[in-house]
PDB file of C-alpha atoms and ligand atoms in Angstrom:
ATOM      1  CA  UNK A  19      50.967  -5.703  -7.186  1.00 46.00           C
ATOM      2  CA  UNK A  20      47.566  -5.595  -7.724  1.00 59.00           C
ATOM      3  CA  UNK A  21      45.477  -7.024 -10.450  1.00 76.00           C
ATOM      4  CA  UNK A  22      42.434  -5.656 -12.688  1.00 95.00           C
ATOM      5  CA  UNK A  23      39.638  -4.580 -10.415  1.00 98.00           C
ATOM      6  CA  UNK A  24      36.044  -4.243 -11.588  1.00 98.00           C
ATOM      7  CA  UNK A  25      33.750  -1.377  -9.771  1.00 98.00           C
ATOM      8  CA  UNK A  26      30.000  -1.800 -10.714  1.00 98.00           C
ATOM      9  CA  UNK A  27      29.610   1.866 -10.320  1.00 98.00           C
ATOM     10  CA  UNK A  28      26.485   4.342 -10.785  1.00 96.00           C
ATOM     11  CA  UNK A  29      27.014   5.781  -7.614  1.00 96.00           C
ATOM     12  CA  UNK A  30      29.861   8.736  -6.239  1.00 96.00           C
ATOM     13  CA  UNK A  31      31.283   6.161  -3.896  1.00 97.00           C
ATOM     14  CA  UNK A  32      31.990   3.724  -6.878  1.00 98.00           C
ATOM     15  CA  UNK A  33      33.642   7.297  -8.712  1.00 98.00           C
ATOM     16  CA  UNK A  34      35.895   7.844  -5.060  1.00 98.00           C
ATOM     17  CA  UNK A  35      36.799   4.017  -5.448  1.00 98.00           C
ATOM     18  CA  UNK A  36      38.023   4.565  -9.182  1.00 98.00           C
ATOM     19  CA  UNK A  37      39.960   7.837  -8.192  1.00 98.00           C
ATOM     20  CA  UNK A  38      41.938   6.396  -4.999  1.00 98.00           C
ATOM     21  CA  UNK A  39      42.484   3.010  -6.816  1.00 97.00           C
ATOM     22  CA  UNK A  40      43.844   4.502 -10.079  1.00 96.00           C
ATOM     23  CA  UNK A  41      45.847   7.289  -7.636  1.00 97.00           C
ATOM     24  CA  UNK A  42      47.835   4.115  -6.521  1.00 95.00           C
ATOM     25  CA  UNK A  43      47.850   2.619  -9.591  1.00 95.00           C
ATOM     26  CA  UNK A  44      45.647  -0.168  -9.785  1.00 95.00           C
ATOM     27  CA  UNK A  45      44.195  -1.123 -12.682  1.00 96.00           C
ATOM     28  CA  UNK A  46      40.584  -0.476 -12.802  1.00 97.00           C
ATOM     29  CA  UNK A  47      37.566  -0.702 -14.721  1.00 98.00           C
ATOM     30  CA  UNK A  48      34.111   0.895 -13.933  1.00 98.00           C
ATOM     31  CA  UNK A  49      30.918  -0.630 -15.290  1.00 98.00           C
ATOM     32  CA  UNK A  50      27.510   1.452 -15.724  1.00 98.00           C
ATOM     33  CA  UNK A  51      24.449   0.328 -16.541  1.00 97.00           C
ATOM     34  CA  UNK A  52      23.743   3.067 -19.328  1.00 95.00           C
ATOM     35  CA  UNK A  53      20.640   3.945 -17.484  1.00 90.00           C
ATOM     36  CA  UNK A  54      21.167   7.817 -17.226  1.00 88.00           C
ATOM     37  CA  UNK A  55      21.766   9.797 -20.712  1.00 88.00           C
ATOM     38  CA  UNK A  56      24.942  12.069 -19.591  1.00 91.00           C
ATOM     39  CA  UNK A  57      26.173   9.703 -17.079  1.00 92.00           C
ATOM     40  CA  UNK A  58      29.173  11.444 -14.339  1.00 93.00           C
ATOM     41  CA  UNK A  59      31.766   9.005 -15.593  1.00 96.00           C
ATOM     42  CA  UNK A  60      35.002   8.078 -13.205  1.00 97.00           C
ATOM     43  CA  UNK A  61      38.444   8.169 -13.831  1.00 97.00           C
ATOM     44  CA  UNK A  62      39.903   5.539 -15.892  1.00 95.00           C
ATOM     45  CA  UNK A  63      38.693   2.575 -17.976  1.00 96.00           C
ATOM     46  CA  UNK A  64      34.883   2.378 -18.048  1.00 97.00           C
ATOM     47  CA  UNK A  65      32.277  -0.233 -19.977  1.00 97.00           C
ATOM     48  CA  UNK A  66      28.730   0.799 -20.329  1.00 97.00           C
ATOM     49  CA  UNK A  67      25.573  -1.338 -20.145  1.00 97.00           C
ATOM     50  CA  UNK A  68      24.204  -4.974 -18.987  1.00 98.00           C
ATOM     51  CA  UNK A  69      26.361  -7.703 -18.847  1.00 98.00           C
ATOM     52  CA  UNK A  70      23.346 -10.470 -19.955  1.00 98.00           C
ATOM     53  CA  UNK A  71      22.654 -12.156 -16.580  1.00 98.00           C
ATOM     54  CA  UNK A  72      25.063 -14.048 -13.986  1.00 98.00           C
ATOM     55  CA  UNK A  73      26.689 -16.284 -16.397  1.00 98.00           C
ATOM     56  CA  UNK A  74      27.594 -14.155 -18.994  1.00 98.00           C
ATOM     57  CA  UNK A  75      29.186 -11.615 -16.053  1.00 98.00           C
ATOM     58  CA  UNK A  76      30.935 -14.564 -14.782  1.00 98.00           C
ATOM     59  CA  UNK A  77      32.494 -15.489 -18.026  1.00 98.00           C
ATOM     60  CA  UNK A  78      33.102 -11.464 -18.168  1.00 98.00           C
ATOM     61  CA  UNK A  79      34.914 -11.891 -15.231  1.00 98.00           C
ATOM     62  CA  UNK A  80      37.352 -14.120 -16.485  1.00 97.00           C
ATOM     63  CA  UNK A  81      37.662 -12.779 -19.989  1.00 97.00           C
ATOM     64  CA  UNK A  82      39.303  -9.723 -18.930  1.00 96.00           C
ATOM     65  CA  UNK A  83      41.123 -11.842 -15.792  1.00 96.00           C
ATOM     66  CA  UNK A  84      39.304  -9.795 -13.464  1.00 97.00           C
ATOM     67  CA  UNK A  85      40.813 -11.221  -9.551  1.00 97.00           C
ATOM     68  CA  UNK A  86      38.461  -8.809  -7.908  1.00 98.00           C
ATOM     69  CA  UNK A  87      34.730  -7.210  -7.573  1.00 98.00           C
ATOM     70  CA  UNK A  88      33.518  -4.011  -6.015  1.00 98.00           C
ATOM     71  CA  UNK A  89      29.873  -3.720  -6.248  1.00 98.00           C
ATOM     72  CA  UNK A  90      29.261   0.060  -5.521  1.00 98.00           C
ATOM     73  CA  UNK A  91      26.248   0.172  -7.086  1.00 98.00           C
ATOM     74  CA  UNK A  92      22.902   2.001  -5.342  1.00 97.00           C
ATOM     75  CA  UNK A  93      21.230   0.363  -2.521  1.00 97.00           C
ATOM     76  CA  UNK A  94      18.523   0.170  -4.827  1.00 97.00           C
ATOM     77  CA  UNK A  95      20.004  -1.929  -7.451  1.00 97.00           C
ATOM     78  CA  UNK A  96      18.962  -4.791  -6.459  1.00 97.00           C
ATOM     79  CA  UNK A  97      19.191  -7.262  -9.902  1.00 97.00           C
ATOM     80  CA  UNK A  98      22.897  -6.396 -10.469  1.00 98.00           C
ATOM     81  CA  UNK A  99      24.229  -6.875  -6.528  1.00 98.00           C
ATOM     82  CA  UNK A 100      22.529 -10.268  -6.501  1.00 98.00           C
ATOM     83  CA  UNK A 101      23.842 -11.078 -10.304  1.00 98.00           C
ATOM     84  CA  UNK A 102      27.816 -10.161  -8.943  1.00 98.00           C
ATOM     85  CA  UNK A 103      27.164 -12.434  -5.746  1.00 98.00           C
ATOM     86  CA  UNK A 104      26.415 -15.096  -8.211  1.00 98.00           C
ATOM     87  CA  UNK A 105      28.972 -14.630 -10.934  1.00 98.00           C
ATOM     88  CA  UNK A 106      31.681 -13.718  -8.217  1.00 98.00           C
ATOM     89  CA  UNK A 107      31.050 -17.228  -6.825  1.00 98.00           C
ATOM     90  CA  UNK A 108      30.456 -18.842 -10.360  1.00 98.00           C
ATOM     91  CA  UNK A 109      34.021 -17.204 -11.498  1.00 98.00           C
ATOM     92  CA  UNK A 110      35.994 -17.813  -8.166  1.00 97.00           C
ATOM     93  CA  UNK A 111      36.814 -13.696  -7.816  1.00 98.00           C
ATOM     94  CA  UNK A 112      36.731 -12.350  -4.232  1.00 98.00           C
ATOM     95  CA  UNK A 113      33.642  -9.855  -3.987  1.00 98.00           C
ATOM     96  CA  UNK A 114      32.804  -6.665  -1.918  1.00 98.00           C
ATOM     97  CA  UNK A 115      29.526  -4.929  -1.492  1.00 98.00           C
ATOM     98  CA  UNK A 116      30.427  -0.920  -0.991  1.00 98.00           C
ATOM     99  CA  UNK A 117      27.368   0.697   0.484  1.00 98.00           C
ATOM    100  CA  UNK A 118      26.975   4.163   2.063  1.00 97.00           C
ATOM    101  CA  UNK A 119      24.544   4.076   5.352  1.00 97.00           C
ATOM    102  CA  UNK A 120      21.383   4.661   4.648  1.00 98.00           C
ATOM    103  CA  UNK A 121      19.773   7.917   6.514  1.00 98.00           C
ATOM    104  CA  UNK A 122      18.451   7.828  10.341  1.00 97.00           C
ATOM    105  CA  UNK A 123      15.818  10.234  11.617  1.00 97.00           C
ATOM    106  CA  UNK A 124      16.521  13.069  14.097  1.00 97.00           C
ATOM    107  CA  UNK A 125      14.672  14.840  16.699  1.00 97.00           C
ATOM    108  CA  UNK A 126      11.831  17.050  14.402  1.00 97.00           C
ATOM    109  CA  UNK A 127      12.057  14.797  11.466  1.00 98.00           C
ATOM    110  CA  UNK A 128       8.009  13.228  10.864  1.00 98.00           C
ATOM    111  CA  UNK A 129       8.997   9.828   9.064  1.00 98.00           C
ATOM    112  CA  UNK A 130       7.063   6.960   7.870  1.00 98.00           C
ATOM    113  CA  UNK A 131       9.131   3.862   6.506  1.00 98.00           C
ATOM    114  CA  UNK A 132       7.474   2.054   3.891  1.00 98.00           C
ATOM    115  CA  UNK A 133       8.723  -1.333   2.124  1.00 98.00           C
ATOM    116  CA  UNK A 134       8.528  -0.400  -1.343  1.00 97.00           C
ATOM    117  CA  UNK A 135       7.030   2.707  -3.610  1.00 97.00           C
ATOM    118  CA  UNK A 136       3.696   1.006  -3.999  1.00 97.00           C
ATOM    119  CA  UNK A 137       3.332   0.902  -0.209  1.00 98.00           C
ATOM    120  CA  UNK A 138       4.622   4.574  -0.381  1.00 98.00           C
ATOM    121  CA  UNK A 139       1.686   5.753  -3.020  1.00 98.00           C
ATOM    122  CA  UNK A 140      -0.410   4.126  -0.163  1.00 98.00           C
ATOM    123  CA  UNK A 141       0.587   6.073   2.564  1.00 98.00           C
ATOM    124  CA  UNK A 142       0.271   9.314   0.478  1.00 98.00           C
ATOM    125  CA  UNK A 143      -3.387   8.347   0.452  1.00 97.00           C
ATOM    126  CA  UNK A 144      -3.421   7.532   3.901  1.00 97.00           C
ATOM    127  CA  UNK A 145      -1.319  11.172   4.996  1.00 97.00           C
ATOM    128  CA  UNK A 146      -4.047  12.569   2.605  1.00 97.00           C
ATOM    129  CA  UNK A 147      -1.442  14.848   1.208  1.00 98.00           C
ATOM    130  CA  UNK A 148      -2.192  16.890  -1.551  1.00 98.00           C
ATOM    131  CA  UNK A 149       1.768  18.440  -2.869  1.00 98.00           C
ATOM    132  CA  UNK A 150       3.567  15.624  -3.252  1.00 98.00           C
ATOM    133  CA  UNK A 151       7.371  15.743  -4.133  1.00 98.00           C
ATOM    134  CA  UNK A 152       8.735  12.932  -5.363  1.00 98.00           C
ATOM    135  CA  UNK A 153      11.979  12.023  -5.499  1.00 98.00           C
ATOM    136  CA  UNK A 154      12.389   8.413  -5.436  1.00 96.00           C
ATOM    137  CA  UNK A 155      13.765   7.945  -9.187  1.00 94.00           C
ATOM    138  CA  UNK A 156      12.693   7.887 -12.768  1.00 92.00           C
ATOM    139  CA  UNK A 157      12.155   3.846 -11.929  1.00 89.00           C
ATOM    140  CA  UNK A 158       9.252   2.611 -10.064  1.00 90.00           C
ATOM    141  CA  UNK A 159       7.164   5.606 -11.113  1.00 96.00           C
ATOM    142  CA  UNK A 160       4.421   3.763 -12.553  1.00 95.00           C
ATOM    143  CA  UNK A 161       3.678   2.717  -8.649  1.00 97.00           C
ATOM    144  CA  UNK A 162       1.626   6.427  -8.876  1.00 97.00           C
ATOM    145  CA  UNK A 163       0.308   6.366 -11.402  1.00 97.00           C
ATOM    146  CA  UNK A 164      -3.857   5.596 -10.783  1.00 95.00           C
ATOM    147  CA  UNK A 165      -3.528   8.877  -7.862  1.00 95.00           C
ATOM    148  CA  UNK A 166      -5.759  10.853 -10.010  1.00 94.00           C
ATOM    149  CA  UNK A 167      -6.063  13.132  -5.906  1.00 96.00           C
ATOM    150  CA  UNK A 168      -3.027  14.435  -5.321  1.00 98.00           C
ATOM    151  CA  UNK A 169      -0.634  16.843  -7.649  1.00 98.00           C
ATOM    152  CA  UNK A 170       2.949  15.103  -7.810  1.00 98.00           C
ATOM    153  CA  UNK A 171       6.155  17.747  -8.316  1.00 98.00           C
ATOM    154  CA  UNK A 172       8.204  14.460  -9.893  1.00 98.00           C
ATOM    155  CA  UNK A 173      12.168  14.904  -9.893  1.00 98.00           C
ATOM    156  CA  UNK A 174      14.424  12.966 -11.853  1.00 96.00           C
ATOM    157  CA  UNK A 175      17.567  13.187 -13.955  1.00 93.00           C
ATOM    158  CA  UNK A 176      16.187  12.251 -17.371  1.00 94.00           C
ATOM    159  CA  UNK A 177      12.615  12.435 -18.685  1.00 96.00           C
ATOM    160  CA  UNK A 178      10.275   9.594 -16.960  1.00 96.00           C
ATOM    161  CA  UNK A 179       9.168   7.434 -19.951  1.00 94.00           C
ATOM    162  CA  UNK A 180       6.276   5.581 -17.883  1.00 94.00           C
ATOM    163  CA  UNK A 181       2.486   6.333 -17.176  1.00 95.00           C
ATOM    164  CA  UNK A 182       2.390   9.134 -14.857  1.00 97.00           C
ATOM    165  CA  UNK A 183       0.100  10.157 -12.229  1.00 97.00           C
ATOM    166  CA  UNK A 184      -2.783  12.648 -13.825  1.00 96.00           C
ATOM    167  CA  UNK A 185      -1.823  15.839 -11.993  1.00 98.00           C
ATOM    168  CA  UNK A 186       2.304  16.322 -11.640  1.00 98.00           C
ATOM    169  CA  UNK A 187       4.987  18.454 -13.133  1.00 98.00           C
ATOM    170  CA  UNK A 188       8.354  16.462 -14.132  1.00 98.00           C
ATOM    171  CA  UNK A 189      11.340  18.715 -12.537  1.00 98.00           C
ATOM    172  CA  UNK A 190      14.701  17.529 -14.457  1.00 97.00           C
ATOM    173  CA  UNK A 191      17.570  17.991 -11.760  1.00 96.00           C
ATOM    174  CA  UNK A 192      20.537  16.026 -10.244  1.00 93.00           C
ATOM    175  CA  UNK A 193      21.980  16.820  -7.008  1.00 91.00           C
ATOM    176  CA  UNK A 194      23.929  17.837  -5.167  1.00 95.00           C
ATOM    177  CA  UNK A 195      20.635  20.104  -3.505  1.00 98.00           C
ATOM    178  CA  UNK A 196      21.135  22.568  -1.410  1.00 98.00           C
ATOM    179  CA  UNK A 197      19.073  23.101   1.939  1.00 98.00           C
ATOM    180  CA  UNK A 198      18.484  26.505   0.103  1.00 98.00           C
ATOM    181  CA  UNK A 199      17.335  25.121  -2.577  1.00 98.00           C
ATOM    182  CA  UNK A 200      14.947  22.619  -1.238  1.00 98.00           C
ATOM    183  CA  UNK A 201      13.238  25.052   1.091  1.00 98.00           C
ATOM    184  CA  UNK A 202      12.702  27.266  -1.629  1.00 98.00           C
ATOM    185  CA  UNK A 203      11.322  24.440  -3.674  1.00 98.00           C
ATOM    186  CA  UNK A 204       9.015  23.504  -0.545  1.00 98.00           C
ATOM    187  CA  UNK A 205       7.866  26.822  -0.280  1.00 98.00           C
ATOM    188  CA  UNK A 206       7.116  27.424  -3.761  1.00 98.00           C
ATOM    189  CA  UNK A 207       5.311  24.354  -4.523  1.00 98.00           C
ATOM    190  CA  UNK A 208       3.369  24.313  -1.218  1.00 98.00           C
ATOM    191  CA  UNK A 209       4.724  20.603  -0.433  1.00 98.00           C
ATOM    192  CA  UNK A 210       3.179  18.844   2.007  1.00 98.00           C
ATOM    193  CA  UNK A 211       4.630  15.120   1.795  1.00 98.00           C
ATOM    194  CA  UNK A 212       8.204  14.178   0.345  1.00 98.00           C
ATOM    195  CA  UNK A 213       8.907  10.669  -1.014  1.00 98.00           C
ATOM    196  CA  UNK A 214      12.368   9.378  -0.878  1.00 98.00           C
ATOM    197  CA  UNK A 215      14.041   5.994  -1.437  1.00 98.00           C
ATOM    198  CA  UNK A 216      16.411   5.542   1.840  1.00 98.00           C
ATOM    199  CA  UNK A 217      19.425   6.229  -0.518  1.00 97.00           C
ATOM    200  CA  UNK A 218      21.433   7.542   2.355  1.00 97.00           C
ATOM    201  CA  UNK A 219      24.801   9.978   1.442  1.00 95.00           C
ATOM    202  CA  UNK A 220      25.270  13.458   1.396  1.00 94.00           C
ATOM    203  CA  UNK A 221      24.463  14.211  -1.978  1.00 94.00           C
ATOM    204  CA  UNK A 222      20.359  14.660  -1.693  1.00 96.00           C
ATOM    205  CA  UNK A 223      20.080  14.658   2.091  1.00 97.00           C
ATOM    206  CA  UNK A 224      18.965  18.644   2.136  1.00 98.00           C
ATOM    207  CA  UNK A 225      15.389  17.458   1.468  1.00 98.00           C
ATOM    208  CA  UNK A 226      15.087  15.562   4.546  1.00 98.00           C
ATOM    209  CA  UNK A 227      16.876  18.874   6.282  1.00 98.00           C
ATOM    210  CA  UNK A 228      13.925  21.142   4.860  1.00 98.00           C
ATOM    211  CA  UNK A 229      11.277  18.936   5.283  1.00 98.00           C
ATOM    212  CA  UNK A 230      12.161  18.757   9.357  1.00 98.00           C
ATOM    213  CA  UNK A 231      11.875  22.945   9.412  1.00 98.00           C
ATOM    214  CA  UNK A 232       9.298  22.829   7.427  1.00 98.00           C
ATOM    215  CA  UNK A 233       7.116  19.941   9.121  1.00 98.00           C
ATOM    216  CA  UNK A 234       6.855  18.079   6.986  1.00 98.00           C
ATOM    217  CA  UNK A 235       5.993  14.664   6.369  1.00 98.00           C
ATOM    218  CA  UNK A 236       8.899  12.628   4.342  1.00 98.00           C
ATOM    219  CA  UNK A 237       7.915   8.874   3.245  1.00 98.00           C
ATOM    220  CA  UNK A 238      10.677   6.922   3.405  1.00 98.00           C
ATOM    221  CA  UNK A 239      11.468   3.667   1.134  1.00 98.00           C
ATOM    222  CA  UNK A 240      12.902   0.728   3.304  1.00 98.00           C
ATOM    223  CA  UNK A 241      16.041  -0.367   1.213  1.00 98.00           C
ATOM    224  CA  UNK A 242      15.811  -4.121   0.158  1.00 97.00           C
ATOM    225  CA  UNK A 243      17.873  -6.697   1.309  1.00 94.00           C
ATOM    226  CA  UNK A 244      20.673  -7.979  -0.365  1.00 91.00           C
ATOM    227  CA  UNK A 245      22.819 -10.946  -0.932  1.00 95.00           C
ATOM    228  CA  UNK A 246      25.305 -11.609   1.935  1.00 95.00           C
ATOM    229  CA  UNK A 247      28.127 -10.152   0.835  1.00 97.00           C
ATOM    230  CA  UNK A 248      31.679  -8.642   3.037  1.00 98.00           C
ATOM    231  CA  UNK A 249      30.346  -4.901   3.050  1.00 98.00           C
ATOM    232  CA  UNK A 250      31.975  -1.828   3.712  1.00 98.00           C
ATOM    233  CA  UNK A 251      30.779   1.636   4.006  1.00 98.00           C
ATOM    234  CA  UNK A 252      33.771   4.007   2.429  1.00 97.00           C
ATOM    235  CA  UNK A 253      35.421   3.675  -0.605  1.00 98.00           C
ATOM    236  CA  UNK A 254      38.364   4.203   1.416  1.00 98.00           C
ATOM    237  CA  UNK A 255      38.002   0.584   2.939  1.00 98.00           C
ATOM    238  CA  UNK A 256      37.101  -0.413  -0.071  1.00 98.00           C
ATOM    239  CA  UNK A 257      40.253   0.677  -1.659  1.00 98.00           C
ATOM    240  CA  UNK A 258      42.054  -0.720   1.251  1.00 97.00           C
ATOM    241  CA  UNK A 259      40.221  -4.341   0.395  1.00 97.00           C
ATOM    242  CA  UNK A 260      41.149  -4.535  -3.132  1.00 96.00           C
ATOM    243  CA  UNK A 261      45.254  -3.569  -2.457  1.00 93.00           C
ATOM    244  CA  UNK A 262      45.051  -6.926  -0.448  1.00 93.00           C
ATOM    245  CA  UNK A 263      43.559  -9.109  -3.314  1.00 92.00           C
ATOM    246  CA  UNK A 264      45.879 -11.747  -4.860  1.00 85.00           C
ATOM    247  CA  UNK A 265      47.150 -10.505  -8.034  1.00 81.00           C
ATOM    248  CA  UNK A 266      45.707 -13.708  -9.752  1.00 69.00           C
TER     249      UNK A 266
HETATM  250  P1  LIG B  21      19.182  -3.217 -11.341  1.00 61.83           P
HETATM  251  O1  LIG B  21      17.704  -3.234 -11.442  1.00 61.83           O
HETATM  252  O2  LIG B  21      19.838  -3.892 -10.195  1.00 61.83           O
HETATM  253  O3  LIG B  21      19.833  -3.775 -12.655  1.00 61.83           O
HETATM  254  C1  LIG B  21      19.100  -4.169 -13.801  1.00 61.83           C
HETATM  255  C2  LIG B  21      20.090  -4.662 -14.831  1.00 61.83           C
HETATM  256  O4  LIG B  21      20.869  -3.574 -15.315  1.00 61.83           O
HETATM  257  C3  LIG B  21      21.093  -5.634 -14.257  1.00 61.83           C
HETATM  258  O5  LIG B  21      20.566  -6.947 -14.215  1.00 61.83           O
HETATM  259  C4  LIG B  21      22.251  -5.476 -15.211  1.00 61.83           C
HETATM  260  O6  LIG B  21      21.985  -6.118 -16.453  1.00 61.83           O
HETATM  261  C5  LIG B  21      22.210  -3.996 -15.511  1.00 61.83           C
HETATM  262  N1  LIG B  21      23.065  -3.217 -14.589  1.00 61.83           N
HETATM  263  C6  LIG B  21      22.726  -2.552 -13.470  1.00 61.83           C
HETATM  264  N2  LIG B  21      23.762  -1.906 -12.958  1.00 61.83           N
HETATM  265  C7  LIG B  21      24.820  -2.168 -13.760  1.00 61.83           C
HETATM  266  C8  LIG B  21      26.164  -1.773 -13.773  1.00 61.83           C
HETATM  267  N3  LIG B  21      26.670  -0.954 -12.828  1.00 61.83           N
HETATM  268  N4  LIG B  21      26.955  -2.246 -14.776  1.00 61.83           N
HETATM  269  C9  LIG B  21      26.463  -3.055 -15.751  1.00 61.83           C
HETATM  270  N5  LIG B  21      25.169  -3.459 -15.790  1.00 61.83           N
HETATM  271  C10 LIG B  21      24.361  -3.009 -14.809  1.00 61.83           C
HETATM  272  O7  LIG B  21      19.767  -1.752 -11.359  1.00 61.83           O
HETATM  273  P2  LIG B  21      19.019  -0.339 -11.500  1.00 61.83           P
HETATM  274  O8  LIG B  21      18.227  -0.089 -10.264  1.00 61.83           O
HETATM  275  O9  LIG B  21      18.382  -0.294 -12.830  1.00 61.83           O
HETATM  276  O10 LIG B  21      20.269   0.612 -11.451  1.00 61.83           O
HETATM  277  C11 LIG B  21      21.118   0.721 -12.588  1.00 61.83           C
HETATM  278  C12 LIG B  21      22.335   1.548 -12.235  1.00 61.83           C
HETATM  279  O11 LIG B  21      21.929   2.829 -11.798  1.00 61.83           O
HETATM  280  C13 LIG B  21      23.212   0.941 -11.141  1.00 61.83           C
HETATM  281  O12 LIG B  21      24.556   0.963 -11.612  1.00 61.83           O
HETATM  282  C14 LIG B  21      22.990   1.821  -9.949  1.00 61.83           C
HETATM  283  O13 LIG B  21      24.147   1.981  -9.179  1.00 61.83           O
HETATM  284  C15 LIG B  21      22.523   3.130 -10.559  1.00 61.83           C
HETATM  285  N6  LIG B  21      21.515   3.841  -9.734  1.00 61.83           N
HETATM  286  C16 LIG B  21      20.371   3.212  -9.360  1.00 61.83           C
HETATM  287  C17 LIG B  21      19.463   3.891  -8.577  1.00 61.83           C
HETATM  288  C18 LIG B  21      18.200   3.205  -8.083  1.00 61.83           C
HETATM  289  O14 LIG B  21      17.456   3.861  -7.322  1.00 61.83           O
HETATM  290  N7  LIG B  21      17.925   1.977  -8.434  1.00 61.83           N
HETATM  291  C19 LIG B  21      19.725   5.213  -8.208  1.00 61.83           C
HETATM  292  C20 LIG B  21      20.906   5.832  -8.621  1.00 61.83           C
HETATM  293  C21 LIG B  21      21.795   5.129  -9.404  1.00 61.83           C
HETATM  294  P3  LIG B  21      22.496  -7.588 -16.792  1.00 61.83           P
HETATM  295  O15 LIG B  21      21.681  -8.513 -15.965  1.00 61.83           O
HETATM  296  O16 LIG B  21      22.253  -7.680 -18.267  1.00 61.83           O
HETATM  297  O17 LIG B  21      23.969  -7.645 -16.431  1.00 61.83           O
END
């Protein structure tokens, strides 16, 4: 018997987790950060929004007698994968990072890895490109906003509420993308750079598909490191992990 298992979620591998997990039975509950207006909620219990910081997740933890932590949250979510190695510790409750791999170039594919989206912006001024589709989130936007040279096709899930570059159209769309889909969108925009975080998963990969046929260049956001924390790559092993917690 297992006990109550807490997925930080956001992601489809933390919705995969929640499925197998409550398929077997164990009791589950998904937290989201409330960031995204119509959310794809998993299966099961789910809580919505912050916790308040480390020690208030900690005491969390051991309010609802939590005896173990999945942190499938996005590669980018950095503040909430270093506040569950903290509180984890803090609250004595075994912790596991779930992380998809991030995305490796293939022959044809004209990459440049940058550390962060301001170094990205850069490098569009550098590539001199002039079509810019940008795909790296609704977050971090503000990093392009002073390129008043280059016309930005920005897409997001929900309407950015930042300062936006002077020349861009905001295209409101979550995956999955077809390779279809993004060619098209390629073509019709005449895009000549792409910039993507290096989110990895199949889910918005088709962009980095058409941008190899189509030559062109895709800039490429370095993920940032994270705490050291026991990671796997599947919710599968994930699932696997939590059946062999101590019930607490
Ligand atoms: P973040 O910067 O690491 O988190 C900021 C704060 O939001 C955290 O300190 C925490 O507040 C709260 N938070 C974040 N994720 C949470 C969760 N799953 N449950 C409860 N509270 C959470 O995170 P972010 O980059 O804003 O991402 C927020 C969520 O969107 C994550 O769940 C992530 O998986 C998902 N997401 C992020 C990206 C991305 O590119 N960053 C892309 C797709 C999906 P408190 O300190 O008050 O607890």
């Amino acid at each position: 018997m297992t006990g109550r298992v807490l997925i930080l979620g956001g992601t489809a591998e933390a919705r995969a987790l929640a499925q197998q997990l409550h398929d077997v039975g164990v009791p589950v509950i998904s937290s989201l950060a409330g960031r995204v207006a119509r959310p794809r909620l998993p299966v099961g219990n789910v809580r919505v929004g912050g916790f308040g910081g480390p020690e208030a997740l900690a005491r969390w933890l051991g309010e609802l007698a939590i005896t173990a932590v999945v942190d499938a949250t996005h590669p980018f979510a950095e503040r909430i994968s270093a506040s569950a190695a903290r509180a984890a510790a803090v609250a004595g409750v075994p912790l596991l990072r779930l992380e998809r791999p991030g995305w490796e170039a293939v022959d044809g594919d004209r990459w440049r890895w940058v550390d962060d989206l301001p170094r990205a912006a850069a490098a569009i001024r550098a590539l001199g490109a002039a079509r810019v589709l940008l795909t790296s989130g609704r977050q971090g936007l503000a990093a392009f906003a002073h390129d008043n040279t280059s016309w930005f096709l920005i897409r997001c899930v929900d309407p950015p509420d930042v300062a936006l570059p002077a020349r861009h159209e905001v295209l409101l769309d979550r995956g999955p993308y077809t390779l279809e889909g993004e060619l098209a969108l390629i073509d019709r925009h005449d895009i000549d750079a792409v910039v993507t975080k290096d989110s990895g998963g199949p889910l918005t990969e088709a962009k980095l598909e058409a941008a190899r046929i189509r030559g062109v260049p895709v800039i490429v956001v370095r993920r940032p490191p994270g705490p050291e924390v026991a990671t796997v790559r599947t919710a599968a092993e994930a699932a696997a992990w939590a059946g062999r917690q101590p019930s607490g």
